[in-house]
XYZ file of C-alpha atoms in Angstrom:
572
model
C -37.369 -2.277 20.072
C -38.170 -5.880 21.704
C -36.029 -8.616 21.631
C -35.603 -12.128 22.306
C -32.653 -14.267 23.397
C -31.864 -17.856 22.320
C -29.018 -19.971 23.029
C -25.462 -18.225 22.543
C -23.337 -19.283 19.973
C -19.465 -18.934 20.160
C -20.053 -16.883 23.203
C -22.675 -14.690 21.926
C -26.186 -14.065 23.215
C -28.159 -14.438 19.687
C -30.927 -11.798 19.618
C -33.899 -11.524 16.748
C -34.942 -8.403 15.667
C -38.627 -8.070 16.526
C -41.215 -7.495 13.328
C -44.448 -5.146 13.844
C -47.361 -7.373 13.051
C -49.508 -4.284 12.587
C -48.193 -3.044 9.282
C -49.345 -3.034 5.527
C -47.037 -4.909 3.165
C -43.728 -2.718 2.912
C -42.871 -5.191 -0.215
C -44.344 -7.868 -2.158
C -41.765 -10.393 -1.141
C -42.685 -11.234 2.270
C -38.920 -11.574 3.690
C -38.125 -8.077 2.281
C -41.387 -7.714 4.124
C -39.885 -8.592 7.524
C -36.477 -6.868 7.066
C -37.501 -3.726 6.317
C -39.916 -3.851 8.991
C -37.432 -5.038 11.636
C -35.201 -2.110 10.636
C -37.750 0.420 11.403
C -39.284 1.339 8.257
C -43.023 2.339 8.534
C -44.701 2.906 4.978
C -43.337 2.011 1.655
C -42.545 5.429 0.858
C -39.352 5.272 3.153
C -37.843 2.646 0.767
C -37.627 5.289 -2.098
C -34.009 5.789 -2.869
C -34.541 8.626 -5.469
C -32.534 11.709 -5.681
C -35.742 13.955 -5.427
C -36.143 12.950 -2.118
C -32.663 14.387 -0.820
C -32.729 16.802 2.108
C -33.301 20.395 0.741
C -29.609 22.510 1.445
C -31.047 25.390 2.238
C -31.297 23.985 5.795
C -27.975 23.771 6.679
C -26.696 26.260 8.782
C -24.004 28.858 7.264
C -24.856 27.695 3.745
C -25.636 31.056 2.157
C -21.983 32.735 3.742
C -19.878 29.998 2.545
C -21.413 30.258 -0.960
C -20.729 34.106 -0.737
C -17.144 32.973 -0.318
C -17.229 30.567 -3.434
C -19.073 33.529 -5.664
C -16.391 35.638 -4.855
C -13.287 33.260 -5.020
C -14.787 32.429 -8.535
C -15.075 35.681 -9.427
C -12.304 37.560 -8.536
C -10.287 34.450 -9.439
C -8.730 33.479 -6.094
C -6.808 30.596 -5.089
C -8.528 28.141 -3.086
C -6.735 25.515 -1.198
C -8.601 22.214 -0.051
C -7.332 20.633 3.475
C -8.420 17.287 3.864
C -8.118 14.275 6.343
C -5.897 10.928 5.449
C -8.870 8.656 5.791
C -11.252 7.723 3.156
C -13.878 10.032 3.925
C -11.308 12.713 3.572
C -9.825 11.959 0.639
C -13.237 11.156 -1.876
C -14.209 14.520 0.112
C -10.699 16.515 -1.393
C -10.835 14.738 -4.756
C -14.793 15.483 -4.737
C -13.722 19.710 -4.093
C -11.227 19.501 -6.314
C -13.545 17.670 -9.329
C -16.763 19.990 -8.553
C -15.488 23.242 -7.742
C -13.051 23.352 -10.784
C -16.017 22.142 -12.756
C -17.560 25.269 -11.535
C -15.287 27.738 -12.746
C -12.691 27.838 -9.170
C -8.941 27.630 -9.201
C -8.165 24.673 -6.707
C -5.522 22.818 -5.301
C -5.213 20.828 -2.573
C -3.332 19.804 0.296
C -3.278 16.670 2.934
C -1.467 16.474 6.131
C 0.676 13.799 6.471
C -0.384 12.366 9.947
C 3.405 11.447 11.207
C 4.299 15.151 10.854
C 1.293 17.347 11.078
C -1.086 15.202 13.132
C -4.987 15.266 12.543
C -7.303 18.509 11.085
C -6.639 22.326 10.498
C -3.104 22.718 12.590
C -0.918 25.916 13.056
C 1.849 24.112 11.307
C -0.662 22.804 8.652
C -1.409 25.942 8.000
C 1.856 27.455 7.931
C 2.803 24.653 4.927
C -0.430 26.141 2.946
C 0.767 29.598 3.213
C 3.186 28.741 0.824
C 0.811 28.151 -1.859
C -0.441 31.858 -1.432
C -3.846 30.518 -1.099
C -6.966 32.880 -0.678
C -9.720 30.571 0.796
C -8.868 27.764 2.569
C -11.730 25.563 2.872
C -11.316 22.448 4.786
C -13.152 18.820 4.088
C -14.118 16.351 6.698
C -12.352 18.459 9.729
C -11.936 21.709 10.771
C -14.374 21.997 13.554
C -11.963 21.805 16.496
C -9.260 23.823 14.826
C -9.436 26.937 16.701
C -5.639 27.744 16.549
C -5.241 26.616 12.919
C -8.355 29.033 12.057
C -6.802 31.793 14.050
C -3.206 31.461 12.386
C -4.755 31.357 8.732
C -6.999 34.574 9.768
C -3.880 36.528 11.102
C -2.193 35.803 7.848
C -5.188 37.634 5.906
C -6.417 34.321 4.018
C -10.162 33.217 4.474
C -11.438 30.353 6.100
C -14.670 27.815 4.908
C -14.824 24.945 7.697
C -16.688 21.885 5.924
C -16.858 18.959 8.477
C -19.297 16.376 9.698
C -17.727 16.094 13.149
C -18.781 16.812 16.637
C -17.849 20.197 17.864
C -16.396 21.415 20.836
C -17.694 24.284 23.446
C -17.398 27.160 20.869
C -16.697 26.946 17.213
C -13.618 28.677 15.216
C -13.618 31.885 13.948
C -13.841 30.840 10.562
C -15.533 32.941 7.700
C -18.223 30.280 7.623
C -18.845 26.866 8.663
C -21.252 24.146 7.086
C -21.403 21.089 9.738
C -24.654 19.431 10.464
C -23.437 18.756 14.005
C -23.091 22.696 14.686
C -25.426 24.268 17.306
C -28.713 25.549 15.706
C -28.061 23.684 12.444
C -31.892 22.485 11.337
C -30.481 20.087 8.469
C -32.158 16.616 9.550
C -29.822 14.375 8.746
C -27.006 14.316 11.536
C -25.328 11.388 10.045
C -23.873 13.146 7.043
C -20.531 12.329 6.111
C -18.091 14.758 5.578
C -17.898 13.990 1.735
C -21.786 14.599 2.001
C -21.497 17.875 3.520
C -19.494 18.898 0.558
C -21.632 17.367 -2.073
C -24.338 19.543 -0.402
C -22.282 22.596 -0.673
C -21.641 21.727 -4.436
C -25.584 21.825 -4.818
C -25.746 24.761 -3.204
C -23.469 26.243 -5.106
C -24.488 25.284 -8.875
C -28.145 26.630 -7.661
C -26.591 30.191 -6.800
C -24.713 29.730 -10.473
C -27.529 28.883 -12.179
C -29.924 31.626 -10.957
C -26.930 33.491 -11.773
C -27.808 32.285 -15.417
C -24.082 30.553 -15.533
C -23.855 28.310 -18.375
C -22.301 24.734 -19.038
C -22.517 23.351 -15.032
C -21.982 20.063 -14.034
C -23.988 17.327 -13.442
C -23.581 16.319 -9.614
C -24.715 13.085 -9.692
C -21.285 12.032 -11.586
C -19.916 12.149 -8.504
C -22.361 10.047 -6.390
C -19.792 7.114 -6.239
C -17.190 8.950 -3.943
C -20.105 9.870 -1.796
C -21.254 6.453 -1.443
C -17.765 5.070 -0.885
C -17.342 7.689 1.992
C -20.697 7.230 3.608
C -19.985 3.562 4.219
C -16.360 3.411 4.964
C -17.129 6.547 7.957
C -19.559 3.866 9.442
C -22.241 6.513 9.821
C -25.668 5.878 10.009
C -27.515 4.562 7.256
C -30.703 7.220 7.774
C -32.780 7.706 5.057
C -30.927 10.562 3.268
C -27.545 8.476 3.340
C -29.491 5.463 2.132
C -30.682 7.430 -0.778
C -27.215 8.782 -1.559
C -25.468 5.140 -1.270
C -27.946 3.435 -3.365
C -27.644 5.939 -6.146
C -23.595 5.600 -6.051
C -23.883 2.308 -5.776
C -26.405 2.095 -9.307
C -23.727 3.904 -10.916
C -20.830 2.080 -9.847
C -22.454 -1.235 -11.561
C -22.681 0.580 -14.767
C -19.304 1.823 -15.117
C -20.157 5.659 -13.908
C -17.808 6.034 -11.404
C -14.268 7.091 -11.302
C -11.569 5.012 -12.702
C -9.722 4.490 -9.627
C -12.759 2.805 -8.073
C -12.710 0.249 -10.975
C -9.050 -0.092 -10.215
C -9.644 -0.574 -6.608
C -12.250 -3.584 -7.412
C -9.807 -4.739 -10.094
C -6.429 -5.096 -8.037
C -8.498 -6.931 -4.793
C -10.372 -9.234 -7.383
C -13.662 -8.197 -7.080
C -15.952 -7.115 -9.735
C -17.622 -3.514 -9.676
C -20.284 -4.877 -11.906
C -21.947 -6.734 -8.626
C -20.559 -4.426 -6.166
C -22.382 -4.146 -2.691
C -22.768 -1.237 -0.036
C -19.946 -3.698 2.015
C -17.559 -3.440 -0.554
C -17.142 0.034 0.089
C -16.219 -0.960 3.892
C -14.330 -3.856 3.026
C -12.752 -3.773 -0.497
C -12.118 0.311 -1.488
C -11.921 1.936 2.252
C -9.028 -0.185 3.499
C -6.915 0.513 0.304
C -7.355 3.757 0.247
C -7.055 3.954 4.073
C -3.725 2.321 3.327
C -2.227 4.950 2.116
C -2.651 7.552 5.353
C -1.954 4.869 7.578
C 1.630 3.835 5.902
C 2.517 6.535 3.681
C 0.646 9.917 2.157
C -3.129 9.709 1.639
C -1.750 11.917 -1.363
C -1.782 8.807 -3.187
C -5.299 8.040 -2.525
C -6.626 11.582 -3.990
C -4.549 11.192 -6.921
C -6.145 8.019 -7.948
C -9.653 9.250 -7.204
C -8.537 12.131 -9.592
C -6.769 10.158 -11.878
C -8.451 10.393 -15.645
C -6.536 7.620 -17.146
C -6.689 3.921 -17.019
C -3.248 3.523 -16.690
C -2.694 5.874 -13.838
C -5.599 4.940 -12.100
C -4.563 0.902 -12.392
C -0.614 2.018 -11.366
C -2.028 3.987 -8.105
C -4.405 1.181 -7.207
C -1.662 -1.332 -7.103
C 0.763 1.340 -5.033
C -2.436 1.273 -2.441
C -2.892 -2.613 -3.005
C 0.748 -3.522 -1.798
C 0.417 -0.361 1.397
C -2.885 -2.603 2.238
C -0.858 -6.013 2.310
C 1.991 -4.146 4.319
C -0.645 -2.718 6.823
C -2.230 -6.258 7.069
C 1.130 -8.126 8.455
C 1.637 -4.735 10.831
C -1.489 -5.548 12.141
C -1.007 -9.000 12.670
C 2.049 -8.743 14.653
C 0.270 -5.896 16.742
C -2.626 -8.167 17.582
C -0.205 -10.996 18.552
C 1.784 -8.719 20.932
C -2.097 -8.091 22.201
C -2.923 -12.067 22.842
C -0.018 -12.372 24.471
C -0.322 -9.552 26.855
C -4.164 -10.389 27.580
C -4.027 -14.367 27.161
C -7.450 -15.136 24.535
C -8.268 -11.558 25.012
C -10.907 -12.530 27.710
C -11.103 -9.198 30.234
C -12.387 -9.767 34.130
C -16.346 -8.836 34.037
C -15.790 -6.128 36.149
C -13.893 -4.133 33.336
C -15.912 -1.851 31.349
C -13.487 -0.155 28.923
C -9.580 -1.209 27.942
C -6.675 0.822 26.804
C -3.713 -1.164 25.153
C -0.238 0.282 24.506
C 2.677 -0.942 22.526
C 6.063 0.819 22.347
C 6.912 -0.551 19.187
C 3.520 0.050 17.505
C 2.869 2.020 14.375
C 0.574 4.741 14.736
C -1.290 4.575 11.750
C -2.457 0.897 12.206
C -3.764 1.712 16.041
C -7.236 2.379 14.559
C -7.723 -0.638 13.042
C -6.267 -2.425 16.392
C -8.866 -0.914 18.473
C -11.220 -2.276 15.831
C -10.113 -5.510 16.114
C -9.968 -5.752 19.838
C -13.095 -4.405 20.411
C -14.389 -7.012 18.369
C -13.249 -9.693 19.986
C -13.786 -8.488 24.059
C -16.932 -6.319 22.962
C -15.773 -3.517 25.022
C -14.583 0.128 23.681
C -10.826 0.123 23.364
C -8.264 2.760 23.355
C -4.809 1.847 21.252
C -2.374 4.166 21.570
C 1.488 4.041 20.264
C 4.062 6.308 20.675
C 4.281 9.843 19.436
C 6.488 12.892 19.317
C 8.227 14.943 22.515
C 6.914 12.057 24.863
C 3.415 12.365 23.798
C 0.958 9.354 22.943
C -1.192 9.232 19.969
C -4.648 7.015 20.669
C -7.332 5.682 18.250
C -10.568 4.699 20.442
C -13.115 2.456 18.802
C -16.548 1.813 20.502
C -19.327 -0.678 20.841
C -23.253 0.411 20.209
C -24.721 1.955 23.273
C -21.315 3.828 24.075
C -20.763 7.504 22.964
C -17.318 7.707 22.988
C -16.898 11.069 22.297
C -19.094 12.037 25.376
C -16.881 9.665 27.397
C -13.597 11.300 26.463
C -15.384 14.866 26.998
C -16.336 13.661 30.400
C -12.707 12.692 31.397
C -11.551 15.871 30.175
C -13.491 17.693 32.678
C -12.819 15.418 35.482
C -9.017 15.911 35.130
C -8.482 18.949 32.800
C -4.821 17.601 32.498
C -4.869 14.257 31.496
C -5.616 14.632 27.846
C -3.925 16.746 25.929
C -6.689 16.707 23.201
C -9.259 14.597 21.449
C -11.837 14.371 19.087
C -14.604 12.033 16.874
C -17.828 11.038 17.257
C -19.887 8.054 18.932
C -17.827 5.197 17.292
C -14.798 6.772 16.631
C -12.165 8.851 18.204
C -8.648 9.956 18.350
C -6.969 11.635 21.225
C -3.475 12.449 22.579
C -1.851 12.612 25.994
C 1.722 12.594 27.829
C 2.905 9.409 28.121
C 3.033 9.503 32.300
C -0.393 9.791 32.346
C -1.041 6.222 30.644
C -2.178 4.552 34.071
C -4.272 7.361 35.002
C -6.344 7.264 31.513
C -6.680 3.518 32.287
C -8.435 4.482 35.033
C -10.824 6.784 34.128
C -11.650 5.367 30.554
C -12.907 2.747 32.623
C -14.859 5.196 35.238
C -16.229 6.697 31.827
C -16.953 3.769 30.437
C -19.162 2.047 33.111
C -20.585 5.701 33.672
C -21.607 6.362 30.151
C -22.681 2.628 28.787
C -26.206 2.032 28.569
C -28.176 -1.019 29.753
C -26.396 -4.281 28.303
C -24.125 -2.384 26.102
C -21.536 -4.461 27.092
C -22.661 -7.845 26.760
C -21.518 -9.752 24.004
C -24.156 -10.044 21.261
C -25.270 -10.607 17.838
C -28.626 -9.314 16.447
C -30.081 -11.683 13.678
C -33.399 -11.670 11.823
C -34.384 -14.818 13.242
C -34.450 -18.529 11.532
C -35.473 -18.934 7.408
C -37.640 -21.762 6.169
C -36.324 -24.178 3.866
C -37.955 -22.884 0.591
C -36.400 -19.676 1.589
C -32.820 -20.478 1.210
C -32.524 -19.986 -2.375
C -30.292 -18.305 -4.719
C -32.815 -15.491 -5.588
C -33.237 -14.500 -2.423
C -29.499 -14.157 -2.158
C -29.548 -12.076 -5.737
C -32.351 -9.883 -4.032
C -30.842 -9.645 -0.801
C -27.802 -8.193 -2.873
C -29.788 -5.888 -4.576
C -32.075 -4.607 -1.856
C -30.954 -2.337 0.955
C -28.584 -0.457 0.899
C -27.305 -2.306 4.155
C -24.630 -0.557 6.389
C -24.810 1.288 10.005
C -27.724 1.388 11.577
C -29.130 -0.659 8.722
C -27.208 -3.743 8.936
C -27.274 -6.507 6.430
C -29.801 -9.440 7.327
C -27.933 -12.499 9.348
C -30.114 -15.334 9.979
C -29.684 -18.207 12.605
C -30.318 -21.909 12.094
C -28.897 -25.184 12.758
C -27.673 -27.918 10.193
C -26.574 -31.196 9.539
C -22.945 -31.600 8.441
C -22.871 -33.703 5.227
C -18.896 -32.566 4.311
C -16.416 -30.286 5.534
C -12.779 -29.356 4.415
C -10.040 -27.019 5.562
C -9.083 -23.728 3.713
C -5.889 -21.897 4.543
C -5.533 -23.562 7.422
C -7.796 -21.284 9.054
C -11.359 -21.417 7.183
C -13.894 -24.221 6.867
C -15.880 -25.122 3.549
C -19.082 -27.020 4.724
C -21.723 -29.158 2.584
C -24.714 -28.648 4.894
C -28.250 -30.505 4.580
C -31.514 -28.719 5.363
C -34.548 -30.986 4.565
C -33.652 -33.056 1.613
C -31.491 -30.108 0.035
C -27.698 -29.953 0.294
C -26.246 -26.803 0.432
C -22.552 -25.758 0.396
C -21.306 -23.272 3.484
C -18.074 -20.991 4.197
C -16.919 -19.922 7.879
C -13.533 -18.064 8.221
C -11.324 -17.419 10.780
C -12.516 -20.747 12.644
C -11.053 -21.751 15.693
C -9.828 -24.710 14.200
C -8.329 -26.235 17.308
C -11.332 -26.501 18.834
C -13.437 -27.896 16.003
C -13.881 -31.798 16.304
C -12.922 -33.982 13.137
C -16.526 -35.033 12.829
C -19.741 -33.983 13.983
C -23.131 -34.562 12.709
C -24.679 -31.040 13.381
C -23.564 -27.544 13.860
C -25.172 -24.251 14.149
C -24.430 -20.786 13.472
C -25.321 -17.045 12.033
C -25.116 -16.630 8.521
C -25.382 -14.629 5.471
C -27.586 -15.821 2.358
C -24.667 -14.695 -0.110
C -24.182 -15.890 -4.318
C -21.082 -17.525 -4.739
C -19.589 -16.613 -8.518
C -17.193 -19.035 -9.612
C -15.923 -19.285 -13.612
C -19.347 -17.522 -14.662
C -21.395 -19.497 -12.316
C -23.719 -18.389 -9.823
C -24.748 -20.815 -6.987
C -26.236 -20.749 -3.451
C -23.733 -20.203 -0.729
C -24.211 -19.643 3.244
C -21.683 -17.617 4.331
C -21.051 -18.019 8.812
C -20.619 -14.899 10.811
C -20.147 -17.319 14.149
C -20.185 -21.173 14.064
C -20.151 -23.861 16.749
C -20.224 -27.952 16.711
C -23.762 -28.708 18.509
């Protein structure tokens, strides 16, 4: 997409999304027309978020074999065991599988691997544990596409296996009885960005269709679980293509009406947020981190229990447990980030360094993914964070920047150095890996080479995309509220950010790191806030500031007012 580059702000090149000039109006509001056009919308039909436009389930490879397994399990009263994952996508998919399959007459239980004992996916060890429950059919959700040994172990024990996953496969596929994964070879399903929870939602659509054809009565309305799909889609940071935007918008509307799981309402409550005014971003910054805290520090069974809770007392109690775990996670994360800052100064890399590998011998395995993300945001480089595992192994979590495909990079390393990585998996923006401790220095070398090899032009240049400036008359509460309800915004369909210069009228420091300001735009005074400002570098008196901001609605004691929320800010 064509771009223009303005002056850098706080070390970031500011880039303005191009808006085609040859489009008919996409929206009656000129601001929304501009925003949608800059995000690749070319027809107002693409803004339809009704469920009628969902992609057909029939295009999923393996769907008929999967439904045959489920129909057989239902008819013969077989025991079905769901094996989930320990992140938000895995927890929501597990809850969805239990709720959906039980509502259609199957006998279902679930099992979540504790990451500290069993690691990720359908490992042979988790299969051995699963066998103590004597299942007839194991169904994986949000995992399994690389579980060759685990599938073989289950099959050897006479247990059928249905894999539902969305991660990129390795060479070859496990010998499961059926595989549903839009990213498997030969699958015609058009949305390759579906998360694990969405994949299982489509399996439920297909199962209900088969049962309807068999004239089974009292089948559920699947719309009641779109809140789970919406949360998973945003929290797993998959691109919001047209199909995902439909699912997120529909789930978001249900949450705002209170038509959602009690556990999701409870998570909003313990976070001090209102579900009535929920935004898609809240799934990534409010709901997701609290659910993830269970899998990072304890056992994601707590998170699934919350999503299955059918009374307010249970939901509130479990949500508070997750809130406490999330607070503990934040403290651990802050300590680990401080360690990195001590080792790397102010987190400034040599310009010749392409990828960054960090390791702490006392770091918490469950928090390294967040640490990698935080460091990645600071240095604008792909990052692998590693912590000690068992038996002399290091466990790593990687995060990337746009324009560098992580899994392809790790796959290239494994081909160049077959003995370097014990195992790895993931997708473009996030991945996990395991290696022997003595291979740490070699990983640093080869990861740097891989990132240099796979980086798209300019991918490692720190920049922020914005939607340009706004005229003073567009800085209104009505526009802020309109942007809240528009979208939905998320990965690959980003929230609108704007750039501007202001006269600073007044400023106040909050919590020793945030800056509350009054800004002058023409004759209008506007309230603004900037979080995590480097106050050591901030002058006490300045007449002007410039930065990248969002239009937001500040809600306080029942009142709503316009507030500019700054992403990057510096004095002029």
